């Protein structure tokens, strides 16, 4: 499974982005709230992905950041909210505003968001309240995710590993390897690859 695609944005449409990657143009379903977070058409962008594959269709969803994708995945945990519903919700309200409403327990405001009815609002409060918080940049972040290994944690979690176990394992590995001069001398990408592989082995 792939975590992200990097390429040139060739078009931006409502809930849709086309991304050219070495001659292959990807068609990604993207929440409208994420469109402005991505670079303009003609620019290079890294889009975080999530693949939905059923007997009837295959759809690739894209997000401007790993945090935006995390919110999407959290919405999927709500009973009755599917991928299209999650995109509709995220297209109707910013991530920061949705998180604020959830944390404040403002059920009436939540019900007023397009795509969320009374029943869904109650389920969202029950499932997500207290699970998210706002960062200084008003972006949604998962609690206790050690930076700069957010991508590693999200990738492992998307593979089915328990998020808290992944966070603890990555944190332990980073601390253990920080004293290794060979590890310290590697690039950030190489470090992430090492942590990713080690975590899979130790979580198995």
C-alpha atoms as one frame of an Amber mdcrd trajectory, in Angstrom:
protein
   0.000   0.000   0.000   1.248   3.493  -0.762   1.232   6.358   1.741   1.404
   9.353  -0.584   1.920  10.455  -4.187   4.164  13.339  -5.246   3.664  14.988
  -8.613   2.446  18.043 -10.508  -1.111  19.237  -9.936  -2.756  19.437 -13.364
  -6.294  20.369 -12.288  -8.346  21.320  -9.258 -12.097  20.713  -9.353 -14.792
  20.503  -6.670 -13.791  17.515  -4.492 -11.270  16.422  -7.137  -7.588  16.867
  -7.950  -5.584  15.513 -10.900  -1.924  14.804 -10.151   0.677  13.877 -12.793
   3.357  11.511 -11.542   5.923  10.522 -14.177   3.357  10.448 -16.957   0.597
   8.806 -14.916  -2.233  11.199 -14.080  -3.974  10.270 -10.843  -7.600  11.189
 -10.179  -8.029  11.824  -6.444 -11.164  12.601  -4.468 -10.197  15.491  -2.181
 -12.311  17.383   0.385 -12.974  20.949  -0.758 -11.440  22.226   2.475  -8.124
  20.682   1.388  -8.034  22.313  -2.056  -6.795  25.639  -0.703  -4.214  23.837
   1.426  -2.609  22.376  -1.712  -0.295  24.332  -4.051  -1.774  25.924  -7.207
  -2.183  24.080 -10.509   1.197  23.553 -12.157   3.025  23.170  -8.849   4.514
  20.064  -7.315   2.610  18.645  -4.370   2.731  15.701  -2.001  -0.755  14.308
  -1.477  -1.446  11.776   1.268  -3.710   8.982   0.095  -6.249   6.397   1.181
  -7.574   3.729  -1.178 -11.164   2.493  -1.089 -11.568  -0.755  -3.035 -14.899
  -2.593  -3.204 -16.460  -5.092  -5.602 -18.189  -2.202  -7.380 -15.533   0.500
  -7.570 -12.067   1.726  -6.698 -11.534   5.284  -5.489  -8.375   7.024  -4.326
  -8.848   9.735  -1.717  -6.280  12.494  -1.252  -5.403  14.913   1.539  -3.117
  17.922   1.932  -1.464  16.499   5.052  -1.247  13.368   7.157  -3.275  15.151
   9.835  -6.138  15.848   7.414  -6.119  12.175   6.454  -6.169  11.209  10.137
  -9.356  13.214  10.622 -10.895  11.490   7.590 -10.010   8.079   9.048 -11.451
   9.137  12.404 -14.719  10.092  10.714 -14.876   6.619   9.173 -14.980   5.195
  12.702 -18.361   6.859  13.215 -21.175   4.398  12.573 -22.998   5.382   9.379
 -20.265   7.650   7.973 -18.625   6.261   4.834 -15.818   7.722   2.696 -18.142
   9.929   0.628 -19.887  11.147   3.756 -16.568  11.956   5.422 -15.470  13.954
   2.358 -18.782  15.837   2.356 -18.378  16.719   6.017 -14.771  17.859   5.575
 -15.790  19.865   2.493 -18.409  21.737   4.501 -16.265  22.796   7.450 -12.586
  23.364   8.177 -10.700  20.808  10.203 -10.028  23.312  12.972 -13.688  24.338
  13.201 -14.948  20.748  13.237 -12.464  19.839  15.949 -13.443  22.884  17.994
 -17.145  22.021  17.771 -16.480  18.429  18.820 -14.275  19.403  21.745 -16.803
  21.985  22.975 -19.596  19.438  22.797 -21.662  21.869  20.704 -24.208  19.377
  19.397 -26.460  22.047  17.842 -23.608  23.552  15.850 -22.518  20.068  14.763
 -26.035  19.274  13.531 -25.987  22.489  11.448 -22.978  21.339   9.396 -24.064
  20.075   5.929 -23.819  16.311   5.756 -24.407  15.814   9.478 -27.908  15.055
  10.779 -29.064  14.787  14.367 -28.385  11.054  14.615 -24.926  11.325  13.016
 -24.031  14.287  15.231 -24.745  12.217  18.330 -22.639   9.334  17.048 -19.760
  11.704  16.212 -19.807  13.175  19.718 -19.778   9.718  21.241 -16.965   8.459
  19.005 -14.678  11.481  18.578 -15.109  13.883  21.499 -11.901  14.001  23.498
  -9.924  12.163  20.808  -8.685  15.258  18.930  -7.111  18.570  19.823  -6.024
  21.759  18.047  -2.407  22.499  17.265  -0.949  26.010  17.257  -1.602  26.173
  13.520  -5.272  25.189  13.970  -4.629  21.864  12.326  -5.879  18.577  13.693
  -3.190  16.434  15.288  -3.339  13.157  17.072  -2.453  13.243  20.723   1.061
  12.060  21.620   2.388  11.679  18.069   6.160  12.241  18.274   7.439  14.560
  15.560   9.058  14.253  13.013   7.856  10.655  12.637   4.169  11.438  12.118
   4.147   9.877   8.642   5.676   6.646   9.963   3.047   6.385  12.696   0.160
   7.123  10.345   1.439   4.609   7.795   1.701   1.856  10.400  -1.728   2.698
  11.824  -3.246   2.551   8.328  -1.904  -1.011   8.079  -4.081  -2.018  11.011
  -1.718  -1.666  13.969  -3.119  -0.088  17.141  -2.329   3.641  17.082  -1.225
   3.915  20.715   0.989   0.845  20.432   2.551   2.309  17.285   3.189   5.655
  18.993   4.854   3.954  21.940   6.941   1.675  19.720   8.154   4.490  17.441
   8.974   6.660  20.443  10.962   3.803  22.018  12.849   3.085  18.787  13.718
   6.732  18.208  15.031   7.053  21.757  17.061   3.833  21.476  18.581   4.730
  18.091  19.354   8.348  18.939  22.604   7.266  20.563  23.645   5.344  17.437
  26.100   7.518  15.504  25.426   5.624  12.273  21.690   6.290  12.609  22.243
   9.948  13.526  24.300  10.486  10.382  21.542   9.352   8.033  19.030  11.587
   6.258  15.552  12.031   7.715  14.064   9.849   4.972  16.555   7.055   5.762
  15.764   7.358   9.471  12.043   7.078   8.786  12.603   3.978   6.639  14.673
   2.335   9.395  12.095   3.137  12.082   9.288   1.904   9.827  10.967  -1.455
   9.128  12.035  -1.996  12.739   8.556  -1.158  14.016   6.895  -3.676  11.681
   9.221  -6.434  12.884   8.718  -5.632  16.572   4.971  -5.130  16.305   4.446
  -8.428  14.481
